[in-house]
Short mmCIF file of C-alpha atoms in Angstrom, two decimals:
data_model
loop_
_atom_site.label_atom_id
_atom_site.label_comp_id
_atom_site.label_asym_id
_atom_site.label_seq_id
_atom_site.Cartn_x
_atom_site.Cartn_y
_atom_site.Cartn_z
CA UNK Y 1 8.00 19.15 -10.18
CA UNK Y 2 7.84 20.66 -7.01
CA UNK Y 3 11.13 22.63 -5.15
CA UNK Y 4 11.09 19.83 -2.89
CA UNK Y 5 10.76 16.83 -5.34
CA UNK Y 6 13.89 18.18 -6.80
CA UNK Y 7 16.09 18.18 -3.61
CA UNK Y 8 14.88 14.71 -2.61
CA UNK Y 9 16.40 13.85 -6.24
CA UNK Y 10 19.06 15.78 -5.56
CA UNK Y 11 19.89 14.13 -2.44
CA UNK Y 12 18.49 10.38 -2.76
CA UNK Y 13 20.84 10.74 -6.15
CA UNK Y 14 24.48 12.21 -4.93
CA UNK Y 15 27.18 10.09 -4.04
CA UNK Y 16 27.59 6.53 -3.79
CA UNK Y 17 25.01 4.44 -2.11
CA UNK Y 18 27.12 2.31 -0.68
CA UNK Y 19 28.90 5.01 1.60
CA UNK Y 20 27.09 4.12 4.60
CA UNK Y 21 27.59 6.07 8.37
CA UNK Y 22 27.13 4.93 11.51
CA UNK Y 23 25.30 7.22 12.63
CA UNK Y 24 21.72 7.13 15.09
CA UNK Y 25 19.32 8.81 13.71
CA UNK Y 26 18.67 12.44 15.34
CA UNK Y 27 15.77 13.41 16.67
CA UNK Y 28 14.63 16.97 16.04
CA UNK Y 29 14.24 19.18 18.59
CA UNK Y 30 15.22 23.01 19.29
CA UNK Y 31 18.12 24.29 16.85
CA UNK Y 32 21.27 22.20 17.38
CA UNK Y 33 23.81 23.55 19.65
CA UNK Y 34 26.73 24.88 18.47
CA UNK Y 35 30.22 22.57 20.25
CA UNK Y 36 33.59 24.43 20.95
CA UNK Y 37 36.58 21.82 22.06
CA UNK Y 38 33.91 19.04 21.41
CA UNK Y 39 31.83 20.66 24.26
CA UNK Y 40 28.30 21.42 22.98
CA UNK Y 41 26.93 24.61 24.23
CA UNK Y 42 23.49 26.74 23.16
CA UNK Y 43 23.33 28.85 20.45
CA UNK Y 44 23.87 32.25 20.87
CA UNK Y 45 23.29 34.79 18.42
CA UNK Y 46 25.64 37.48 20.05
CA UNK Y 47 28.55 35.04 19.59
CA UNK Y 48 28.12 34.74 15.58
CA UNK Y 49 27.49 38.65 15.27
CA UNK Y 50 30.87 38.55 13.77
CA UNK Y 51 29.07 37.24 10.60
CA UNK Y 52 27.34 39.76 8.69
CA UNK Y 53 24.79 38.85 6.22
CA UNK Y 54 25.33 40.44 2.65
CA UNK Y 55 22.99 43.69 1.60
CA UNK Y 56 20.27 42.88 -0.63
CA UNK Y 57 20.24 46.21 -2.60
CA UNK Y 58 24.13 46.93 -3.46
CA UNK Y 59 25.57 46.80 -6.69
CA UNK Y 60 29.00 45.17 -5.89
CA UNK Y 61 29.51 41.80 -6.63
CA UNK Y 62 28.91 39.60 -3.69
CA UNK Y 63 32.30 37.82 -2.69
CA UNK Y 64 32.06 33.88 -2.55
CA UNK Y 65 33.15 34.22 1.04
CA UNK Y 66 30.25 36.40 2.08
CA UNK Y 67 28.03 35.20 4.18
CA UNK Y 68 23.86 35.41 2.51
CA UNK Y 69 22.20 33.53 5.01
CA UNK Y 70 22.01 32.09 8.39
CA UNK Y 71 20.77 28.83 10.08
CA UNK Y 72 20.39 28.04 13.45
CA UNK Y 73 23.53 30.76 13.68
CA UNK Y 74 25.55 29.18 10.89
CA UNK Y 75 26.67 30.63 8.10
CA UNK Y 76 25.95 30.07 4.57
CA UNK Y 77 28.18 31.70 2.20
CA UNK Y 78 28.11 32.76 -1.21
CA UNK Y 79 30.48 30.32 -2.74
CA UNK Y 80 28.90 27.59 -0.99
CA UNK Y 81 25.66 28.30 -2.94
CA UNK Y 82 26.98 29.77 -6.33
CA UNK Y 83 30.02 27.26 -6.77
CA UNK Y 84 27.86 25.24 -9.13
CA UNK Y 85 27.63 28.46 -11.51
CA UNK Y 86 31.16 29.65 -10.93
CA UNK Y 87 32.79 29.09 -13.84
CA UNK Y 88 30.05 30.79 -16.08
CA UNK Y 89 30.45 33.47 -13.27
CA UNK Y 90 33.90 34.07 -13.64
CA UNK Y 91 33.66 34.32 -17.43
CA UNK Y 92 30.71 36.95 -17.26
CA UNK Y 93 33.06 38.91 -14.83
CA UNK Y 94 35.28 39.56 -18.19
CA UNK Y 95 32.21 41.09 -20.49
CA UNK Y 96 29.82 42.56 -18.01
CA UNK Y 97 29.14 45.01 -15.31
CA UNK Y 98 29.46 44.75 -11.81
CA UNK Y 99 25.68 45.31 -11.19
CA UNK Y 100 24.83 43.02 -14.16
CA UNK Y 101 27.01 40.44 -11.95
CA UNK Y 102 25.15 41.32 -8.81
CA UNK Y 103 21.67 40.50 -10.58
CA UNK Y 104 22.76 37.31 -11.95
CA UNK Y 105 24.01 35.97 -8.48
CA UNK Y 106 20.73 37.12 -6.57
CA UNK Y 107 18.74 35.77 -9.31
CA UNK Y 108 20.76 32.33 -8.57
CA UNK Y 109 21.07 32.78 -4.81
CA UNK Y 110 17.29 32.83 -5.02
CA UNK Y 111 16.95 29.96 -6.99
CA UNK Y 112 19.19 27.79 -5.44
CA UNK Y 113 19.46 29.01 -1.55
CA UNK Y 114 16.01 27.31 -0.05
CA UNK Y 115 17.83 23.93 -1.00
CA UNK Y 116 20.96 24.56 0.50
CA UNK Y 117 18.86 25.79 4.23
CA UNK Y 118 17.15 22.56 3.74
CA UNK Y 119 20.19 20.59 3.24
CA UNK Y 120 22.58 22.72 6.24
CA UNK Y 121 18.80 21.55 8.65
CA UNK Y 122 19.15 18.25 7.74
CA UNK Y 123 23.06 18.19 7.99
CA UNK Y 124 22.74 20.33 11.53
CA UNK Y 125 20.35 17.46 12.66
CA UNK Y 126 22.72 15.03 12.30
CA UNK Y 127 25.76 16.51 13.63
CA UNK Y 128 23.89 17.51 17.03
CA UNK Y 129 23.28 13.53 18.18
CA UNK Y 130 27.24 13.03 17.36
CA UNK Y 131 29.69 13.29 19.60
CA UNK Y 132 33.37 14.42 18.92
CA UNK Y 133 34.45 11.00 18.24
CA UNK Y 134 32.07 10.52 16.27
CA UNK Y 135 32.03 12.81 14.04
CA UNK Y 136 35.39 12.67 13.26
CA UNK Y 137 35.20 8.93 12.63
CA UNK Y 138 32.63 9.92 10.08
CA UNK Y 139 34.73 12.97 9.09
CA UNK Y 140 37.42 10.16 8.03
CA UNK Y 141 35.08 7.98 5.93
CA UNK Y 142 33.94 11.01 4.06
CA UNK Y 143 37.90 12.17 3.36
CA UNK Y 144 38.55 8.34 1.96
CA UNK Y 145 35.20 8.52 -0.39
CA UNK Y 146 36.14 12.54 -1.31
CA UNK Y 147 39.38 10.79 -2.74
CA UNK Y 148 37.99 8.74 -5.20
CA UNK Y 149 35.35 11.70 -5.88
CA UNK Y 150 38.94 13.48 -7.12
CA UNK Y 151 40.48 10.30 -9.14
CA UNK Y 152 37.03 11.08 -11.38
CA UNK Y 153 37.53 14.62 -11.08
CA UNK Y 154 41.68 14.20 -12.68
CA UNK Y 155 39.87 12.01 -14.93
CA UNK Y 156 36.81 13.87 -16.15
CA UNK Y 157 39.45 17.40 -16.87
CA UNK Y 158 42.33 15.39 -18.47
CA UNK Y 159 44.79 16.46 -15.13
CA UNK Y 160 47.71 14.65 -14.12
CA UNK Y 161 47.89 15.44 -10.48
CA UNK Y 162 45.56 16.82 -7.35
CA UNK Y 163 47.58 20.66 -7.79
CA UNK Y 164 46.75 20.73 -11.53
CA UNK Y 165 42.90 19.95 -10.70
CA UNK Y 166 43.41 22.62 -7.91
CA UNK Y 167 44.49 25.33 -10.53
CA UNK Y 168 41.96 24.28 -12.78
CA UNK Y 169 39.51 24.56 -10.36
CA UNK Y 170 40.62 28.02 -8.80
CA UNK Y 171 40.45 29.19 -12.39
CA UNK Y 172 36.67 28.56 -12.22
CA UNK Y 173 36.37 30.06 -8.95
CA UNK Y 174 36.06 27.08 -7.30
CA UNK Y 175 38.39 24.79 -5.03
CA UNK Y 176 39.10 21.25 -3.90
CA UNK Y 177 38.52 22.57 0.12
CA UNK Y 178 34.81 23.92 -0.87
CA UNK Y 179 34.14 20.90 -3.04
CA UNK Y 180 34.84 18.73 -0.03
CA UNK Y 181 32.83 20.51 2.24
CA UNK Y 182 29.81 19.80 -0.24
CA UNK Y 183 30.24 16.42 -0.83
CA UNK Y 184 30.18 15.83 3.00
CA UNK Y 185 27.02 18.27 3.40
CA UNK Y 186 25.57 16.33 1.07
CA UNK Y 187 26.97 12.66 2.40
CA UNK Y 188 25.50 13.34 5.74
CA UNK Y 189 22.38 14.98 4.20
CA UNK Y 190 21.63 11.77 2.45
CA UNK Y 191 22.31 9.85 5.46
CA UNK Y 192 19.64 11.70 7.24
CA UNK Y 193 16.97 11.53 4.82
CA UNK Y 194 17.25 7.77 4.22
CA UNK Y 195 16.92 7.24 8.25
CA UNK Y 196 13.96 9.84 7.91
CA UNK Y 197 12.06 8.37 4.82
CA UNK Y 198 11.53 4.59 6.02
CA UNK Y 199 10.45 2.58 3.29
CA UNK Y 200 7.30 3.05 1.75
CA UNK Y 201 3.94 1.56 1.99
CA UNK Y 202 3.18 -1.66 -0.40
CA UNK Y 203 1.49 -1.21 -2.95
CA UNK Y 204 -0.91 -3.94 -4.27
CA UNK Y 205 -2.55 -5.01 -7.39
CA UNK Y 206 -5.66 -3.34 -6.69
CA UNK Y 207 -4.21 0.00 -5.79
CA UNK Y 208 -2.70 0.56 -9.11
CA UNK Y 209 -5.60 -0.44 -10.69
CA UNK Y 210 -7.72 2.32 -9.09
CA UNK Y 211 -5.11 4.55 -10.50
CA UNK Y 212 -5.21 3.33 -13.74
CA UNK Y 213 -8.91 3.65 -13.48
CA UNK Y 214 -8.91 7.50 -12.05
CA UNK Y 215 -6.12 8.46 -14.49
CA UNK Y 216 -7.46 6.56 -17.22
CA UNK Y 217 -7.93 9.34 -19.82
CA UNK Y 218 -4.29 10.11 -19.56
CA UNK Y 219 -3.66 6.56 -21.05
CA UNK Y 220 -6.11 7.41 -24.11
CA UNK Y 221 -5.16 7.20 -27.62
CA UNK Y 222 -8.01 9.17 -29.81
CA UNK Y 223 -9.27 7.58 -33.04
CA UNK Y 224 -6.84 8.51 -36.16
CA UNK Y 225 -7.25 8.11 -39.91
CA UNK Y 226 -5.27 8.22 -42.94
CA UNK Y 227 -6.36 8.80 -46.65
CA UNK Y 228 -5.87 9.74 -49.78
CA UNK Y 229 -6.85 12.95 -51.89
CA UNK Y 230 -7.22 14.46 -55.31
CA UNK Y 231 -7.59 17.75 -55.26
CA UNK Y 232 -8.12 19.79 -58.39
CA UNK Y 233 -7.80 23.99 -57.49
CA UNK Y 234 -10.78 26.23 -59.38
CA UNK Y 235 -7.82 28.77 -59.87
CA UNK Y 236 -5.67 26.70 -62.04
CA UNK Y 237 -7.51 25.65 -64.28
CA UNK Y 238 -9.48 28.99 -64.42
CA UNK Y 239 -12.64 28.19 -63.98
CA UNK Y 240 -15.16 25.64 -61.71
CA UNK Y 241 -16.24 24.14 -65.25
CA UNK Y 242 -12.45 23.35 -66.21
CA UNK Y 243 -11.77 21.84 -63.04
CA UNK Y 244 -15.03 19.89 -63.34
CA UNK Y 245 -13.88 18.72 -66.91
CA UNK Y 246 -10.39 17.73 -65.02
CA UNK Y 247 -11.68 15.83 -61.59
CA UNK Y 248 -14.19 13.94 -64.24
CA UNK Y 249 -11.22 12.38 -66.21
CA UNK Y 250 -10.12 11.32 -63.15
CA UNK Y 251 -13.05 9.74 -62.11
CA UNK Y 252 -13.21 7.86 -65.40
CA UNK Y 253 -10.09 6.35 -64.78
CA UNK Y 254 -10.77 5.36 -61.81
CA UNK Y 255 -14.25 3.86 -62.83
CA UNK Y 256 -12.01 1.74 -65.39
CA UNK Y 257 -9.67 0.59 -62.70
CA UNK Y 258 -6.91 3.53 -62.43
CA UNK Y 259 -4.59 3.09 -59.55
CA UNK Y 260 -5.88 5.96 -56.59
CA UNK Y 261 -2.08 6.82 -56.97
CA UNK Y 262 -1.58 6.77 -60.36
CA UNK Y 263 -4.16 9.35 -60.94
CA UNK Y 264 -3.42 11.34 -58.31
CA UNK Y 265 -0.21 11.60 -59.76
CA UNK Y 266 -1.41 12.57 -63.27
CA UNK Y 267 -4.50 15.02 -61.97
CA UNK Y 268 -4.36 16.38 -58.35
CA UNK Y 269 -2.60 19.61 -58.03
CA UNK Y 270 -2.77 19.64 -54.10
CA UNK Y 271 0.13 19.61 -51.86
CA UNK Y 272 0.68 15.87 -51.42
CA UNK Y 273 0.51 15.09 -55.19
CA UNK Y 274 4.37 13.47 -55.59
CA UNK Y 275 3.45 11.11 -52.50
CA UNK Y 276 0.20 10.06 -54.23
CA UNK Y 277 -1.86 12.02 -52.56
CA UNK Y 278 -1.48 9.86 -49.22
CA UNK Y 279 -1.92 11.81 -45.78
CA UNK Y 280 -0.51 9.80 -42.70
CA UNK Y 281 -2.26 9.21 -39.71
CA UNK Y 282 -3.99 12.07 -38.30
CA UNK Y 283 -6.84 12.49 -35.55
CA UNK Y 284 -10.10 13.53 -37.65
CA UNK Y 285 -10.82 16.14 -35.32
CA UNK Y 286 -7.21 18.00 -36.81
CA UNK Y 287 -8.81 18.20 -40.33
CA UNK Y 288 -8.57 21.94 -41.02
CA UNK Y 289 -11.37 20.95 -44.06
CA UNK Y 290 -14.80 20.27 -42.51
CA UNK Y 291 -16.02 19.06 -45.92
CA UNK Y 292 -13.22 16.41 -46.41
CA UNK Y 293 -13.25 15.84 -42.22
CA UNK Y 294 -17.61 15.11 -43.18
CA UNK Y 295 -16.85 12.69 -45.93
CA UNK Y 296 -13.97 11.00 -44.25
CA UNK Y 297 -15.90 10.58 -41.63
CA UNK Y 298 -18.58 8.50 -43.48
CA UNK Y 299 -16.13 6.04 -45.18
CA UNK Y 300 -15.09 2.45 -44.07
CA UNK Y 301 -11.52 1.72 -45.31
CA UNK Y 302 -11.29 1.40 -49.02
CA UNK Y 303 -13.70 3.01 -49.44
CA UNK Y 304 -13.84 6.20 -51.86
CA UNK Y 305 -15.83 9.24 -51.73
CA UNK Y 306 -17.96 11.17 -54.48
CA UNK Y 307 -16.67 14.57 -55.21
CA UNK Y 308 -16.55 17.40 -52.55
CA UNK Y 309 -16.89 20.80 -53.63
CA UNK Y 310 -16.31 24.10 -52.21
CA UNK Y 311 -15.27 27.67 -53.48
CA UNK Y 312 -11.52 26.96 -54.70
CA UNK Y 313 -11.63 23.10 -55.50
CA UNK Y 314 -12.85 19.74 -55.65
CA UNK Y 315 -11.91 16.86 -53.90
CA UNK Y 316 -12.16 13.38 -53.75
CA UNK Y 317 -10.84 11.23 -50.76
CA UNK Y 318 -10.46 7.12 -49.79
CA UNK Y 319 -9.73 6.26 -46.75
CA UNK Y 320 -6.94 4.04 -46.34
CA UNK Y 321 -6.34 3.25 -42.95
CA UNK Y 322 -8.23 3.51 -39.15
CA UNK Y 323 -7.30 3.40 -35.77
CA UNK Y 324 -9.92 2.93 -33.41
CA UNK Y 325 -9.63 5.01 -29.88
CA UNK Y 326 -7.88 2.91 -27.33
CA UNK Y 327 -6.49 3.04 -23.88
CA UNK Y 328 -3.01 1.38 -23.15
CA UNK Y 329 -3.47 -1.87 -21.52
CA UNK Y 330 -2.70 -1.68 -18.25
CA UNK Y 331 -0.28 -4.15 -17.86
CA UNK Y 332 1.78 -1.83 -19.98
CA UNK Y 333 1.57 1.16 -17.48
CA UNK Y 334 1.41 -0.50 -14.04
CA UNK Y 335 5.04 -0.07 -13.19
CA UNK Y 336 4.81 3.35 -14.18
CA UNK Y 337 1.94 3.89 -11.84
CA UNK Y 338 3.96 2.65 -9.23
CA UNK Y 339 6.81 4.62 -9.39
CA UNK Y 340 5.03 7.66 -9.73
CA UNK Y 341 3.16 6.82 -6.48
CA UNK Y 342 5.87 5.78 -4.92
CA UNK Y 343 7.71 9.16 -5.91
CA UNK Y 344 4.37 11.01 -4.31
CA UNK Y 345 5.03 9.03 -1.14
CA UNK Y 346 8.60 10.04 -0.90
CA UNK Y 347 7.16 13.35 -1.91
CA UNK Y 348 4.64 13.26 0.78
CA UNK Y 349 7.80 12.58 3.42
CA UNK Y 350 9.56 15.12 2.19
CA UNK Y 351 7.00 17.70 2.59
CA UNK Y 352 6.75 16.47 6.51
CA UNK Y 353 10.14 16.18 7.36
CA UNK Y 354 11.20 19.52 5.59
CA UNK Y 355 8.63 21.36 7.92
CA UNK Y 356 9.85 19.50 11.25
CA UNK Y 357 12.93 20.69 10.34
CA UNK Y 358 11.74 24.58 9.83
CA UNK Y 359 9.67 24.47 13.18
CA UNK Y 360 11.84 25.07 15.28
CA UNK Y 361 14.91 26.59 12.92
CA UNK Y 362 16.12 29.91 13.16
CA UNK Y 363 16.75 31.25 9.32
CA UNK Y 364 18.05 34.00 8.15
CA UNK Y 365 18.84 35.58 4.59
CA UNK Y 366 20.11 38.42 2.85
CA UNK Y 367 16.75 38.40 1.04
CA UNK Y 368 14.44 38.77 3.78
CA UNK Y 369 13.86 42.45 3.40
CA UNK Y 370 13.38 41.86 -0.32
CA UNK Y 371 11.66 38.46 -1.07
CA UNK Y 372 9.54 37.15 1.50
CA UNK Y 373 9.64 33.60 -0.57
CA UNK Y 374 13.05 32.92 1.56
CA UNK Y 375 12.17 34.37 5.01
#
């Protein structure tokens, strides 16, 4: 699954769906303007110079209020990107290194960063087309939906009140303000995508048949067999003539009418001997023994085969069950054809709305003298 499969999960997932905005849907254009006393103005890069991005090479631990990356001039910091790993964070802090630290948190800024640009683009896009009022409406919903967010949160850690959660939370390195300021990233990311994404394209009948029909081989279900086997081993019985004296007693029983069991039971010395000698269904192909995989090969079901011989034993085999190769019908797989197409539509979206969004952006990050995969 691609990176941005996963944030289109991520963010088609989050929340409740029926937190709904009123808000028109932006249209993208040169990096959103910063506003100051609900004036907008144009960005300028001189005014956030005040916000230095983190070093790529030291071996202090980054602070969570240090600022690793830059969109459109704002700020991304640390804690906004690591708060998910926080807790396992602030327990390495007690049994490892600084430096050790450091490595872990690049190795996760790396990981997780790209999303977080992609959602502060999306989130950016919004907020430029809003005005003060606006916003702040919005700003309100998100506060009243953040609250019951919190009644799970007291629920899901066994707290009895918001400043017990708040402890808890600060204990993990994390915080009730910075949770909130996620949720609503992610509120009004959501909010953008769904006015972005549109509803796909129908898809009939006949397209999920060609599908089926290109992808048919994943659907295939190979022939299988399963049988039954005496084996008697040269080595036991210390020569080929004593095992030949031993695999023809058990023919003669058989020849009288001997349960294949039954004398498996009281001849073979193979591996399956206390289950009767019965192997389970297997694809002929797997048969490590080409001699037994020839016979088997030969038999119709009941049927029982002469003895095989080869250095260390003799065998004989019935088959006793076969599966001819199929396909699953596709009635069965038809609804997973279309949700996998419609997930490579959405994907498809993604992909073009992600790069509208980049176009025109103006991205920075503490990596971008060290890993060109974020510049």
């Amino acid at each position: 699954m691609s990176r941005i499969v996963i944030l289109m999960a991520v963010i088609l997932s989050v929340g409740c769906s029926q937190h709904r905005y009123d808000i028109a849907d932006p249209v993208v254009g040169p990096p959103p303007p910063r506003k100051q006393g609900g004036q907008a103005v144009a960005y300028n890069s001189e005014a956030e110079s005040e916000f230095q991005l983190a070093s790529y090479t030291e071996d202090e631990i980054i602070p969570m209020t240090e600022v690793v990356a830059r969109v459109n001039g704002n700020p991304i910091l640390a804690g906004q990107v690591l708060e998910p790993y926080a807790a396992k964070l602030a327990q390495a802090r007690k049994q490892m290194p600084a430096s050790e630290i450091r490595k872990a948190q690049e190795m996760l800024l790396k990981k997780s960063l790209p999303t977080q640009i992609e959602q502060t683009l999306m989130v950016d896009a919004v907020k430029s087309k809003m005005t003060t009022e606006q916003y702040t409406q919005v700003d309100e919903q998100l506060d009243e939906f953040f609250a019951e967010e919190v009644v799970r949160l007291q629920a899901q850690f066994n707290v009895g009140n918001i400043a017990e959660l708040e402890t808890l939370l600060q204990s993990q390195g994390m915080s009730l303000a910075t949770m909130r300021d996620a949720f609503g990233n992610r509120q009004l990311a959501s909010e953008y995508v769904r006015g972005k994404m549109g509803s796909e394209a129908p898809l009939t009948r006949q397209d999920l048949l060609k599908e089926y029909n290109l992808r048919k081989e994943e659907f295939a279900h190979p022939e299988q067999i399963k049988w039954q086997q005496i084996q008697v081993s040269v080595t036991k019985h210390g020569s080929r003539n004593n095992a030949a004296r031993e695999m023809n007693k058990a023919i003669e029983e058989l020849r009288q009418g001997a349960d294949f069991t039954d004398v498996v039971q009281r001849y073979s010395d193979g591996p399956l001997k206390d289950k009767g000698g019965h192997w389970d269904w297997t694809q002929p192909s797997s048969i490590a023994n080409a001699d037994v995989r020839t016979a088997l090969s030969k038999l119709q079901t009941g049927q029982m085969s002469e003895v095989i011989q080869n250095d260390s034993s003799l065998h004989i085999v019935k088959v006793t069950g076969r599966k001819a190769a199929t396909y699953t019908p596709f009635p069965e797989v038809q609804e997973k054809i279309r949700t996998e197409l419609i997930a490579k539509q959405r994907e498809a979206k993604a992909e073009t709305i992600l790069a509208e969004l980049r176009k025109n952006a103006v991205i920075e990050t503490m990596f971008d003298d060290g890993d060109s995969t974020l510049k």
